[in-house]
Structures are given as C-alpha cells and as structure tokens.
Amino acid sequence: MQAKALLDVSGIEVIYNHVILVLKGVSLQVPEGGIVALLGGNGAGKTTTLRAVSNLLKGERGAVTKGSIELRGERIENLTPADLVERGVVQVMEGRHCFAHLTIEENLLTGAYTRKSKGEVAANLEKVYTYFPRLKTRRTSQAAYTSGGEQQMCAIGRALMANPSMVLLDEPSMGLAPQIVQEVFDIVKDLNAREKVTFLLAEQNTSMALKYSDYGYIMESGRVVMDGQAAELATNEDVKEFYLGMGGGERKSFRDVKSYKRRKRWLA
Amino acid sequence: MTDAEHLTAARRKVGEVILDVQNISLAFGGVKALTDISFDVREHEIRAIIGPNGAGKSSMLNCINGVYQPQQGSITFRGKTFKHMNSHQVAVMGVARTFQNLALFKGMSVLDNIMTGRNLRIKSNLFMQALRIGPAEREEMRHREFVEHIIDFLEIQAFRKTPVGQLPYGLQKRVDLGRALAMEPQVLLLDEPMAGMNVEEKQDMCRFVLDVNDEFGTTVVLIEHDMGVVMDISDRVVVLDYGKKIGDGTPDEVRNNPEVINAYLGTSD
Amino acid sequence: QAKEQFFPLLSYRTGPYAPNGTPWANGKQDYLKMINARDGGINGVKLTFEECETGYATDRGVECYERLKGRPGMTLFDPQATGITFALTEKVDKDKIPLITLGYGLSVAQDGNAFKWNFPLMGSYWTGADILIQAIGKKEGGLDKLKGKKIALVYHDSPFGKEPIPLLQERERMHGFKLDLIPVTAPGVEQKAAWLQVRQLRPDYVLLWGWGVMNSTALKEAQATGYPRDKMYGVWWAGAEPDTKDVGEGAKGYNALALNTAGTQPKVIQDILKFVHDKGRGTGPKDEVGSVLYTRGVIIQALGVEAVRRAQERYGKGKVMTPEQVRWGLENLALDQKKLASLGLDQVMKPISTSCADHMGSTTARIETWDGKQWIVHPEYYTADEQIIKPMVKAGADKYLADKKLTRRAASDCAS
Amino acid sequence: MAFFLETLIGGLMAGMLYALVALGFVLIFKASGVFNFAQGAMVLFAALAMARFSEWIPQWTGLSNKVLADMAAFVLAGALMFVVAWLVEKLVLRHLVNQEGATLLMATLGIAYFLEGMGQTLFGSSIYKIDIGMPKDPVFILENTFQGGILVNKEDLYAACIAAVLVAALSLFFQKTGTGRALRAVADDHQAAQSIGIPLARIWVIVWCVAGVVALVAGMIWGSKLGVQFSLATVALRALPVVILGGLTSVPGAIIGGLVIGVGEKLSEVYIGPLVGGGIEIWFAYVLALGFLLVRPQGLFGEKIIDRV
Amino acid sequence: MLYRENGQFKTSYRADLQIFPILQDRWTILALLAFAFLVVPSFASDYYFRAILIPFLIMALAALGVNILVGYCGQISLGSGAFMAVGAYGAYNFFVRIPDMPLVPALILGGLCATAFGIVFGLPSLRVKGLYLAVATLAAQFFADWMFLRIKWLVNDSPSGSVSVNGLQVFGLPIESGVSKYWFCLTVLCIVALLAKNLVRSAIGREWMAIRDMDVAAAVIGIRPVYAKLTAFAVSSFIVGMAGALWAFVYLGAWEPAAFNVDVSFRLLFMVIIGGLGSITGAFFGAAFIVVLPIFLNQFLPFAASLVGLSVSTEAASHAELMIFGALIVWFLIVEPHGLAKLWSTGKQKLRLWPFPH
Ligand SMILES: Nc1ncnc2c1ncn2[C@@H]1O[C@H](COP(=O)(O)OP(=O)(O)OP(=O)(O)O)[C@@H](O)[C@H]1O
Ligand SMILES: Nc1ncnc2c1ncn2[C@@H]1O[C@H](COP(=O)(O)OP(=O)(O)OP(=O)(O)O)[C@@H](O)[C@H]1O
Ligand SMILES: [Mg+2]
Ligand SMILES: [Mg+2]
C-alpha cells in the first residue's frame, strides 16, 4: 500500500466463546480516503473482521487474541465502540439492527448522538432524506414495521448521521432493490470523493463492490487469501469464476449452472 | 433468455391455477401496503414477485400465509376460496415459506430446525413421545431420514448439530429453506432467499430451487431483488410498486414494460 | 470426653423478621454464657451452643435442625418460627428430641399425652386470646358487658394469625360480642384496606395478631385512620420494642399481652450484665439487654437449662443429659416462686409446673401498655380459663391423633 | 357514600406510593431493557443509608439542627447510590452487554442479594426510623357534606405530591431530551446503540443513578411509613402489578397504573373481601393487572410488543 | 484428547438418536447413576440425606418442570410456587381422604391437580408475553397462597391451615429413613428426567422451542401456539406439582402455605436461569447452586474465618453469605451468560480440543 494506512489490521485472531477460532491471522490496511472491499463467501469472517475493528466483538462473546489493530497509528483494541465513533469510525451492522421501537426519524437522530450542533444535525438529516426519499415518507413509522429494504436504508442513513470519517459497511446492498443498490454505491463514491470519507466494505455483491472500490481483499475460512487493486481482482480469472459468476468470460444463466456442483477453493 | 431455456421451462408441465389471489387490499393505519392486487400462480411454475423496497412484496406473502389478514379480497387455493385463514390452516394445506429477515429458531440446532418442518406429519401423541416406545421412535426415525435427505441436498451436513444462531448468514438462509422443504409443500413461498450471497452461492441456491421445482413439481413463489436470478429462473413475474400491481407477465414482457423500467429496473444496466 | 450439654440455637438475624429475631436470639445466647460464667454450667456440665441462621424460612430451618440434631450432648430445639415448628413436629417425634415453643407453635400441643415431644411452655395462642378477652371484659366492667360489643381481629394471614380464631369464636358464643376477622397479607407492609375496614366497622376493640413489620405498620395505620390506640390489644408477639419504637408517641396507649416483664432490674438480667456484658462477651448491643424479646429469649433458655437440671436430679447430677432425659425434665418442671427467686427469674415470670398431661405449665400473663417511650406492665395477672381451653385442646389433640392413626400415651409412658 | 370516597381516596394514595416504587422498575427497563430485580433491595439500601446517616451525622459532626442533618443524610445517601450505580456498571453490566433479558434479570438478582447483605452489614438489620417531619395524624375533609367527614391521610397526600412531581420531571426528561431517545435506543439493541457511538457505560451509570435516587425517595417515604427494616424490600412485590398495568416502558404509566391498582385493590378488599374471608387484595391486584393485559398485552401505556417476521 | 466423538461413527439414525450419542457420555452417566444410587448411600450421613440431598433432588425435579415451561417454551413463569402448592395440597387431599391411598398414585394425582391449575393459569399466555406474563403469573402464586389459607376444605378443616402426613410407604416399604427417602426421590427424579428428556427431543419439544424462539415463524410451519403453550404449561406444572407433593410429603412432613410462597417461585426461576435455560442438566446445576451453595457458604464462612483467626458472628456470617452468593451469581453469569450447563458444555468442548489449544 502506498498511502499511509488509516487503519492497519495486522495478524489478528478472533475466538468466539473461548473455543471457536474464527479469524486465523487476518491483516489488511485501509488507506486514508480509500474504499476497500472485503470479499468472501458465507462464513469467511468478514463480519467478524469488521466487528473486531469496531470493537463490537465483546457483545458477541468474542475476543481478539492475537495481532493488533491501529487507527492512525493508535492501538484501538481497548477502546469502546463509543470512543471509536468519537474518532470518526462508524459501523453499519449486518442485519440492519434498527431500533425497533423508535421511528425512522428517531433512529436517524440517535445516529447523531455524538454531535453537538443542532443545525448541522438538521442539515445532515435532510441530506439523508435526499439520499433515501423513501425514508422521508416513512419517517414517522416505527422501524420494526418498515420493510426490509427500508430498514437497511435506515441503518445506512443512521451511520451517516454521525458525520464519520471512516465507515465500516457490512453488506450494505443486502435486500435493496437494484436501483437503491446503485444509489448506495453512488453515495459511497460521492462521500468518498467530496468529504474524503474512508470506507471498508464487506460485500457479497462482488461486481458492484469491485467496481466502486480501489482495493480488495478476499477472505476465506478466516484468512485473507488474495488481495490486490480492485481492477486487477475484477479481471482475475478465479475471481471471475467464483465471485462474479463469469467463468469462461460470459455470464452464465442461473438456470444453467445448476448442474455443476463442487466449488473450487483456494483452501481445502 | 434463450429459446432453449424456454423449452426446458415448457417441458415442465405448467398446470392449472393452484393459487389465485383476488383483489387483495391491506393497510396498516394510514399506510397502504397493498391495493387491490390480483394475480394467479399455476401449478409447477416459478412465479416471481419483484418491486422496489416497501412495495408490499413481503406483505403479499404474509397475506397468503395468514400472518396478515387483508382487509379486502380473497385467496383461492386449489379451488377453495378463503377470506381469512390462519397460519396453521395454510400450513396444513401445503404452503411453506421462508423469511426475509431470517426467522429461524435460534436456540435450536440445524437438524432440529429442519425437523420442526416435519411436525405437522407427526402422529404420535405426547405420552408416546415421552416414553419413546416403538411407534414413536420409528416415526421419529422415519422423519429423521427424510430430513437427512434435505440436509444432504442442501449440503449442510457439516453443520447438522450446530446451533443456527452461530451460522453465517448465508447458511442460515439455507436452513430456512430446508425447514420449508421439510414440510413437503405444494407451494413454496420464498422471500429474498438469495439476499446477502455472492454469485456462486446464489447459483447454488438457484440450483436448489430449480431442483425442487423440477423433481417434486413444487410451485414456487419467489421474491428477489437480483434481476439476473429473476429473469433466468422464473416463468412469470408480478411487479408491485407502492402496493399496486404495475406489471405481470413473462420475464421478457416485464423487462420491456416501460412502467416497470421506470419504477424499478431503472435504465442503467 | 468433656462434659458438655449442647444447645442448638435456631435464629434469624437477617430477613424480614430480623429486628424481632435478633434480640430474642441474643437473650438466648447470653443466658447460656451467663450460666457458664456464673455457675460453671449445670452441676459442672458446661453449656455449649451453636447458632444457625434460618432467615425464618422453613427449609432453612429444617436444614439447621438436621445439621445440629446429631451433635453430642444434644438438648432440645426452639425453632423460633411457627412454620419451622410445624415441620419439626413431624421430625422430633422420630428423632426423639424435645421441641419447646414458648408462647407460640401449636396450641393443641399443650396436651402432652398426644404430643410427647412438644412443649408450648407458658402459653399458647389460645391462652393468649383468652386472656385478652378477659382483660377487655375487665375494662368494660365484666365479661357480661361484652354483649353486643364489636371486636375485630386484625391478623397475620398465616397459621400463626389464624390460631386464635377458634378460641375467640368460642368466647364470642359465650359472651355475645361480635367478632370480625380482618386478615393482613404477610408480611403486612400495606394495610390501608384493613384499617379502612376497621374504620367502617367501628369495632369497640381491635385485637392485633401480628409479627414483625405488620405490628408497627398497623399502629401507624391506626394512627392515620384515627383509631384509638388504647382500644387496641396485641398478642405478646406484638408487644415488644421493635413494634412500637419507631411509632413512638403515635402508639401511646396501645396494649399488648406481657408474657414476661422487661427492664434491667431483674436479677437474672443483672447477672447477665455482670458476668457477660461487663466482661465484653455480650452477644448484642448492651442497651438492648432486658428488652421484651431479649428477656423472652432469656426465659426460654432458662427453662431449657432448668429442664436439664431437673433431669439431672433424676438421672444423675453432673451428667450430660440425653434429649429423652431432657424431655422428662421438661415434663416435670416445678419452678415455684422460691425456685424462681433463687434463679433470679422471679421478677420476669410466674411459677411454672408441667406434667405429662400439661406441657404448658402456666397460662398466666399480664397486660402492658406503651406510654410513648416504653412498655409499662400492669400488675394484675390473668389466667386463661381452663374450662374453655381444656376441651378445645382435647378435641384438637384427638383429631390430630385420629388423622395420624396414633394413640394417646399410656399412663406408664408418663413415668419414664 | 362517604366511606366509598374514603376508600377511593385511600386507594389513590396507596397507588401513588406504589407508583413511586414502580417508577424505579420502569426507568431501568426503559433505558436498558433490564428488568431490575434489585429495585426492592435498592429501596431498602437507600432507606437504610438515609436512616442511619441521619442518626450518625449529628454524632459525627455535632450538627444539632434536625432538618439540616436530614438533608445532609439525603445527600450522602444519594451519593452512596451513585457509587452503587457506578459499581454496578463497572462490575456487572459492562460485562453483560448484548445478553438476553433473562441473563440480565438474573444478574440484577445477584445485585439484589449483594445489596441486601451489604446494607445490613453496613447499617445493621434492626429497625430504624426516618422522620422527615411527615404528619401522621388524619385530616377530615368535606365535614359539612358528610357526617364525620372524609378521612384523608396527610402523610400519604404529601407522598403522593412528591411522587407526582418526580414523575412529571422524569417524563419531561424522557420526552424532551436526546438522552431520552438514546436510552430507548439502548433498550432496543445494545450493540447497535454502541455502534453509533452511544456510550453505554455513561448511559447506564446515569440511569442507575436516577433509579437510585428514585429508590431513595421511595425508601424515604415508605421508610417513614413503615420504619426502615428488611421488609421494605418487599414493597417491590406490591409495585409489580402497577408496572405491568401501566406498561413496562412508560413513566406516566406508572402513575396511572398505580392509581388503578391502588383503587382496585382497596375497593375489592373492602367490598368483596368480607364475602370471601378477606385478604384478597394482593392477588386481586395481580388479577386486575392481568385483566388489563388481556385487552392490551403491553399494558396501558407500554410500547407495543413488536411481533413481526 | 480424552473426550471426543472422533472415531465414533454412527451407522444408524437410531444410534444418533440416543440420548447420549457419545460413548464417554454414556459411561459417565452410567457411572453417575451407579454413584448416586449405590455409592452415595454408603457414605452419606443422615444430615446429608435429609438436609441437602433430598431438598436438592426435589428442587431439581421442580426446576426441571419449570425449565420445560421457561427454558423450552419460553413462557416465563413466577407461579411455580403455586403449582407446587397445588400439587402438595392436591396429593394431601387424596392421601388423607381416600382410605389406604398409596403414596405414588397420590403424588401423581397431586401432579394432575397442578396440571389443571397450570392450564387455567396458562391461558393468559396465549395473549400476554414475556415479562408481562411473568408478572401476571404471580396472580397464580398469590391466589394459591390465599386459597390454601382461606378454603378450609382444602386443608381437611385444619383450623390453622397447616397440615401434615405420616406413614409414607411405597409397595409396602416404609419411606422413613433418610436413605429410603433419598432413593425414592432419586428414582422419581430419574424417571421424570428421562421422560422429560424424551419429550424435549421429540416433536413436542421442538414445538415448544419453536414457539420460544420465534412464534410467528412457528405458526407458519403449522405449529399451533395454543397447543404448544398449553401442553408446556400442563407438562411443566405436572412435574412441578409432583415436586411440590414430594417437598411437602417427603421433605417437610408438615407444612403451611408459606412453604410454597413467592420466594419459592423466584428461587425456581433463578435455578433454571443460572442452571441454563433449555437444558435438562441445567436444572440439576441450578438446583445445586441455589439450594446447596447457601448452605455450604453458611457452614464454610465461619470455618474459613476461623482459619485466618477471625471469629464471625452468625449475623455477620449470614450477611456475608448473602453478599458472596450475590457476587457468585454475577460472576458465573459473566463467565457464561447462558448458565452453568453451558459452561459445562463449553468445558467439554475445550476438553475435546485438549491438549491442543485449537
Ligand atoms: N457469535 C458467534 N459465536 C460463535 N461463532 C460465530 C459467531 N458469529 C460468527 N461465528 C462464526 O464465525 C464464522 C465467520 O462468521 P462471519 O459472520 O464473520 O462471516 P461472514 O464472512 O460475515 O459471512 P456472511 O457473508 O454470511 O455474513 C462463521 O463460521 C460463524 O459460524
Ligand atoms: N405490520 C406492519 N405495520 C405497519 N406497516 C407495515 C407492516 N408491515 C409492512 N408495513 C409497511 O408496508 C409496506 C410494505 O412492506 P413490505 O415488507 O411488504 O415491503 P417489501 O416489498 O417486502 O419491501 P423490501 O423489498 O424492502 O423487503 C412498507 O412500507 C412497510 O413499512
Ligand atoms: Mg457477515
Ligand atoms: Mg420484503
């Protein structure tokens, strides 16, 4: 990596519940102002990596047992998630986690908990509403009674309300209509370009992720198995076959792939 | 879609209308989730429902399987018309379902989760189950065998005894499907079964759905945001937008419907 | 093998009844310490003890019983709680250990022919209730004056609180007053409804059958609803300092049964102060020595000690008595005024003499009144009416025996 | 009629006193999703502290002014409750982030045992007095309308006013401030709240502090009624039906619930009780609450229980 | 790697459906049973039987019952004390009213009375959930307290409301001595535990758990909440009722309603939570923790203090007991929020890896 890393994760191991070893030495760097994608199949450990960075592991009874995580050169393993938010790092959790009893608008406003200026918060709220007009129409309903996609927008919007300098996005596109997915990535690009927000992005939608990010890491079974410039990864044959569904160049119809069974993997 | 593909679809004998939704309207307070929706589902077909977020797709499924009671309209299943049904009745009639926001039984293992899908078919009573004598045990074993087939089919053998809460999201989706399959349903309602998966996993999932559809002739109603999937595997597509139906037809028809393009697909692709 | 007579002390120093249980337990301990210090034990037999916390809970009480019952030199049990008494009644019979319940427990257990191992010494709830009615009758100028009067029983809703009811009903039939029953759910922290009922019924007298927090709360509610405290009569478990102390002036005029006197003048208390507290070996705070419940603890223990002494007279002085021998001692207590005086107990209690048929030994009590600061005991003694109580005890004991398919003790059994 | 009114008023007063205890439950539940089993123990602990401090402060400092001593005792007891809150967060809650309700409930049980033991060790287990000059004697109102007038307990009236003020203040706090919103967010989802930068530690200390002060006020008033002793902890049981009837998450609900339960149980005891032998008020209160729940499963003002797939 | 299932291949579903599929577990359990039935009686003193083992066994039985309702079906109940009381008084009435009523049928009939009572008070669960239900079930508790104090008939017209039984025997064998009581309770417990284990790993158990974890989804796959919840209440209160009858008949001998007061309800709930919700073993751990630990502390603390040359008064010891007990609860929860049973299985999992860390 050329630019000075904003976030530097080196060789971390994570154990859940004292016995389940999930990350087996993961290292990655996120440069200031970059968009880094974290790719990998189900259970590869993407979410766990993000949780380790944002210090949300404790609530899952997980712990980082080896390695170090540095933000702007400062060790952050012992900070609380709230401290991290103060330092500008916000995570959008996988599976939405909206505050069920709060309305959409209240959800968004709690996102601005760390901010003082009322005016800025109001402006930010408007900005989120322009990103996601659907939220505006549903602003008074309790989050629990909105549709899955609406909740996802709410979760993303809520994180943006903190005016972060770095966002950890865990599967932002999940459950969103294609148009909105596009929109979310445009927002990412936009914030990155205009406000220099750094993104670390765990994503299943590999083609989208690689299109919008600068750099990518591919994880499998708790290890990083490949990394490189996004553009390079996108043209890598293996990546194309396994993550983009384009083995042999052309995209295969979902109807046809049904016959081929075993996956090929880098690791057994 | 190529012609060859249509041929495969045609070879599967798409039959009579099995499920007919007539003029369903559903509102929550001021929010109109569904307005006067009608469509039908034919036996053995794969029927997709698409639409932007909050269009009312999940609500539609909820109406079909009795979680929500629509204010208006009726649903005809195999010739019988219902205004209100409770979930249990629907299940007995052979409609199974997966959920958008995973609704697995978190404290139970994968095996047990799928076994619950067999519960409707278990005949032995409480006392026999407590004593686990002959028939009860044989019955349990029979169902276990069936469930093992499903586990094999979905390739989750390794996680048989893992509590589902500890599985990664994608596998949980598979277990959800397994549970529905265990009911040996005639109609399978799938709510975004492929969300949060990468292409390869989606391919697997498609394979499961197609296999079920092919081999058991199960009718599938599918909600999905991935247009690739929808266009490739469904026979007909309903498009909802803000609770209204704005399109209905074969994937090709829908793809070219300007209203649908405007509301959902967008022009970029 | 040292000669030691062991006294298990079941007590509760925590939990809802701790304020009442603590002085009681202190008195019990201090008396044993005093006997050891002053007399060197009973004819040379040292007294030992171990306390076990029950928290007033039955299962913990049973555990304590089982833990301590096998100790060498085992003497007797005093469970300090009605619920534990019930459970132990079943057990002592098999284990052959006497159970003394001074002023509480089962009223029918007075019948020693049926309850070989139970000793409700000095009074039961029936004798207590009987005396209260007599006292009220006296105040009215004769029991016949009670006709047409209204008496309300405000009671702890538990077997403890319900025990006096049959006797009061008997008296109701005899004198033609009207008895109203007003239960208070345990522990009795909320009694507004009860006292509203009192206000509505406007009884001439209120009998208070409470324990623990229920008593002070009742007095406060009486004050708050304006019911005259001097028309209130409590059982002896509702007549100690913890019941009135924090009500203070508000309880002025309230009466209760006095099973024993209080104060530091009696010789036995002086001895305790001298031999125990002044030596810095007192169990509780010194200023609580001589309080009502403390003194009751002293008496309970004194009777236990005297039972051992009496048994030694028969089975050998200076020997350690077995529980069965102690039982004989308890059954043959004969503490007259002279004996009491020699023990320093003459000012705190009346003579007591037990027998095979009568495990109570004495049914006298006095009335005391709270003057806003302390309890003032009235001089006259009341004795429960044998005529009424005897048949009731007999009938109750017979029913108990019939239910249990047991028979009365043979006369020969009394000799042993 | 007069008696009916008396009972009614008595019930209302009792209800307000229950509400005071119920409030503590509601606060903590609302702010962290924890059903605080230790509320009763906190009431006891706070009352013990207050009672003993007001005894000790004159001894320590030679302060002879009773009012000043009481005030100092209140402040000191309040400070102690702050320490308790801080320790609870530091030693317990912090380690149980994101755990299920049952686990947290159990943890508060541990806290309850600890506080009971601690309180009695530090302050003794005898009966103590809190005398903050509450009037004890009855007053009679409407003496012209009804013969004998209607009895009102002045002490209860004062207590009811204090409860009302407390509830009003807390309601405002929850409704009007951002902190209120943050508290609700924490109750919904610890992890998500953390992820957006809500400092759980601080929030919990604040809430337990407020609950501690509420417990102190409740302990003071109940203690002045009952005397300070262990049984004070059991008033929590009388407050539970109030909590569920009003709704576990509603501050005003505690008051309304208190009034309904207070009136319901007193009327039932006085009018139905004698027919069946009396002593029914406690289960009647619970049955009454249950009856309301059958109509509204989340209590009168509770947040709707979310039930959605 | 002493403990692992490697190499133990199951060749039939029957083998996999055994209660203890792992060989080591099977041996352990057999050894444990042999120990409990044969070895313990050879060395335990009367005190251990009467004051520790019997209450432990009976409370474990009750906790097992509560666990079915709370742990498996997710219906938090604080009415268990009432179910115990109904079981006890029900059995009592059958026992004293029907001449020559044998003990075992009386216990079962008592359990059935509790079942009926449980179903009635379980009806609100069809609408009320979670903590609201928990508090609402206290209605059952206080109602039962009141009922047994007020309705004379139920206590065989005993004026004070306290009752007692004696002359217990099973198949002609007297149940009087500590050992015989212990064997009797242990047998009942083992049988019930086996039946309960069978239930929870059968269809009905899966229905309960499904309702617990996600009731809407359960309904969608055809589970009827009414049936599942009410059977849970029925089975649970049957077991709890039996335990109540044992508690009264075998442990106390004579009792008053306060023996089953609200404290008992709370303690039972604590047992299942600290032991582990939804675990049969958890009931045993929980009962041990809540029943035995305080007794242990009570005896151990003065001893420990005397070791360091302190003499503590009973008062201080009891207060310290409360504090330590509370602190231990918290500590165990922090180590393992899902209860002692989970701690146990995590321990086993570690053993499986042992001696390699991962
Ligand atoms: N709380 C937990 N306790 C135990 N194991 C866990 C826990 N959370 C995750 N795991 C395990 O850790 C592994 C990695 O999970 P993780 O959620 O990080 O994967 P992921 O890459 O985010 O997958 P997905 O794409 O499905 O979200 C999985 O095998 C999972 O079973
Ligand atoms: N129980 C409910 N109460 C109130 N509003 C509801 C409820 N269920 C659904 N809605 C509203 O109805 C609308 C349709 O929701 P639905 O979940 O059916 O959307 P969807 O098409 O599945 O969207 P998505 O693709 O985002 O999942 C949404 O606006 C939602 O907020
Ligand atoms: Mg993930
Ligand atoms: Mg949806």
Short mmCIF file of N, CA, C and O in Angstrom, two decimals, chain B residues 19-47:
data_model
loop_
_atom_site.label_atom_id
_atom_site.label_comp_id
_atom_site.label_asym_id
_atom_site.label_seq_id
_atom_site.Cartn_x
_atom_site.Cartn_y
_atom_site.Cartn_z
N LEU B 19 -53.07 -21.30 -7.09
CA LEU B 19 -53.27 -20.25 -6.09
C LEU B 19 -53.74 -19.01 -6.82
O LEU B 19 -53.09 -18.57 -7.77
N ASP B 20 -54.86 -18.51 -6.37
CA ASP B 20 -55.39 -17.34 -7.07
C ASP B 20 -55.67 -16.24 -6.05
O ASP B 20 -56.45 -16.42 -5.12
N VAL B 21 -54.98 -15.13 -6.24
CA VAL B 21 -55.13 -14.01 -5.32
C VAL B 21 -56.05 -12.99 -5.96
O VAL B 21 -55.81 -12.57 -7.09
N GLN B 22 -57.13 -12.67 -5.27
CA GLN B 22 -58.09 -11.76 -5.90
C GLN B 22 -58.28 -10.49 -5.09
O GLN B 22 -58.68 -10.55 -3.92
N ASN B 23 -58.00 -9.40 -5.70
CA ASN B 23 -58.30 -8.07 -5.16
C ASN B 23 -57.90 -7.85 -3.71
O ASN B 23 -58.68 -7.37 -2.90
N ILE B 24 -56.70 -8.24 -3.41
CA ILE B 24 -56.27 -8.10 -2.02
C ILE B 24 -55.90 -6.64 -1.73
O ILE B 24 -55.16 -6.01 -2.48
N SER B 25 -56.45 -6.13 -0.62
CA SER B 25 -56.01 -4.83 -0.12
C SER B 25 -55.64 -4.96 1.33
O SER B 25 -56.33 -5.64 2.10
N LEU B 26 -54.56 -4.28 1.70
CA LEU B 26 -54.08 -4.37 3.07
C LEU B 26 -53.52 -3.01 3.46
O LEU B 26 -52.75 -2.41 2.72
N ALA B 27 -53.97 -2.51 4.59
CA ALA B 27 -53.44 -1.23 5.05
C ALA B 27 -53.11 -1.31 6.52
O ALA B 27 -53.76 -2.03 7.28
N PHE B 28 -52.05 -0.61 6.92
CA PHE B 28 -51.71 -0.51 8.34
C PHE B 28 -51.90 0.94 8.72
O PHE B 28 -51.10 1.78 8.34
N GLY B 29 -52.97 1.19 9.45
CA GLY B 29 -53.25 2.58 9.75
C GLY B 29 -53.35 3.33 8.45
O GLY B 29 -54.15 2.99 7.59
N GLY B 30 -52.50 4.34 8.27
CA GLY B 30 -52.58 5.11 7.04
C GLY B 30 -51.80 4.50 5.88
O GLY B 30 -52.00 4.87 4.72
N VAL B 31 -50.92 3.55 6.21
CA VAL B 31 -50.04 3.04 5.17
C VAL B 31 -50.75 1.96 4.36
O VAL B 31 -51.15 0.94 4.89
N LYS B 32 -50.88 2.22 3.08
CA LYS B 32 -51.49 1.20 2.24
C LYS B 32 -50.39 0.29 1.71
O LYS B 32 -49.64 0.66 0.82
N ALA B 33 -50.31 -0.87 2.29
CA ALA B 33 -49.25 -1.78 1.87
C ALA B 33 -49.61 -2.45 0.56
O ALA B 33 -48.76 -2.65 -0.31
N LEU B 34 -50.87 -2.80 0.39
CA LEU B 34 -51.32 -3.45 -0.84
C LEU B 34 -52.66 -2.86 -1.24
O LEU B 34 -53.53 -2.64 -0.41
N THR B 35 -52.80 -2.57 -2.54
CA THR B 35 -54.07 -2.04 -3.01
C THR B 35 -54.58 -2.91 -4.15
O THR B 35 -53.96 -2.94 -5.22
N ASP B 36 -55.60 -3.61 -3.87
CA ASP B 36 -56.33 -4.30 -4.93
C ASP B 36 -55.41 -5.14 -5.83
O ASP B 36 -55.36 -4.94 -7.03
N ILE B 37 -54.74 -6.05 -5.24
CA ILE B 37 -53.80 -6.86 -6.01
C ILE B 37 -54.45 -8.18 -6.41
O ILE B 37 -55.04 -8.86 -5.58
N SER B 38 -54.33 -8.53 -7.66
CA SER B 38 -54.79 -9.85 -8.11
C SER B 38 -53.70 -10.47 -8.97
O SER B 38 -53.09 -9.79 -9.79
N PHE B 39 -53.46 -11.72 -8.76
CA PHE B 39 -52.62 -12.47 -9.70
C PHE B 39 -52.84 -13.95 -9.42
O PHE B 39 -53.47 -14.31 -8.43
N ASP B 40 -52.35 -14.78 -10.32
CA ASP B 40 -52.52 -16.20 -10.05
C ASP B 40 -51.19 -16.91 -10.17
O ASP B 40 -50.24 -16.40 -10.74
N VAL B 41 -51.14 -18.09 -9.60
CA VAL B 41 -49.94 -18.90 -9.66
C VAL B 41 -50.37 -20.27 -10.17
O VAL B 41 -51.36 -20.83 -9.70
N ARG B 42 -49.66 -20.75 -11.19
CA ARG B 42 -50.03 -22.05 -11.74
C ARG B 42 -49.18 -23.15 -11.14
O ARG B 42 -48.06 -22.91 -10.71
N GLU B 43 -49.75 -24.32 -11.19
CA GLU B 43 -49.05 -25.45 -10.62
C GLU B 43 -47.69 -25.62 -11.32
O GLU B 43 -47.59 -25.49 -12.54
N HIS B 44 -46.68 -25.95 -10.56
CA HIS B 44 -45.33 -26.24 -11.03
C HIS B 44 -44.57 -25.04 -11.57
O HIS B 44 -43.44 -25.19 -11.99
N GLU B 45 -45.15 -23.88 -11.57
CA GLU B 45 -44.37 -22.79 -12.14
C GLU B 45 -43.53 -22.09 -11.07
O GLU B 45 -43.73 -22.29 -9.87
N ILE B 46 -42.58 -21.30 -11.56
CA ILE B 46 -41.85 -20.42 -10.66
C ILE B 46 -42.33 -19.02 -10.93
O ILE B 46 -42.19 -18.50 -12.04
N ARG B 47 -42.93 -18.43 -9.91
CA ARG B 47 -43.58 -17.16 -10.09
C ARG B 47 -42.79 -16.15 -9.26
O ARG B 47 -42.60 -16.36 -8.05
#
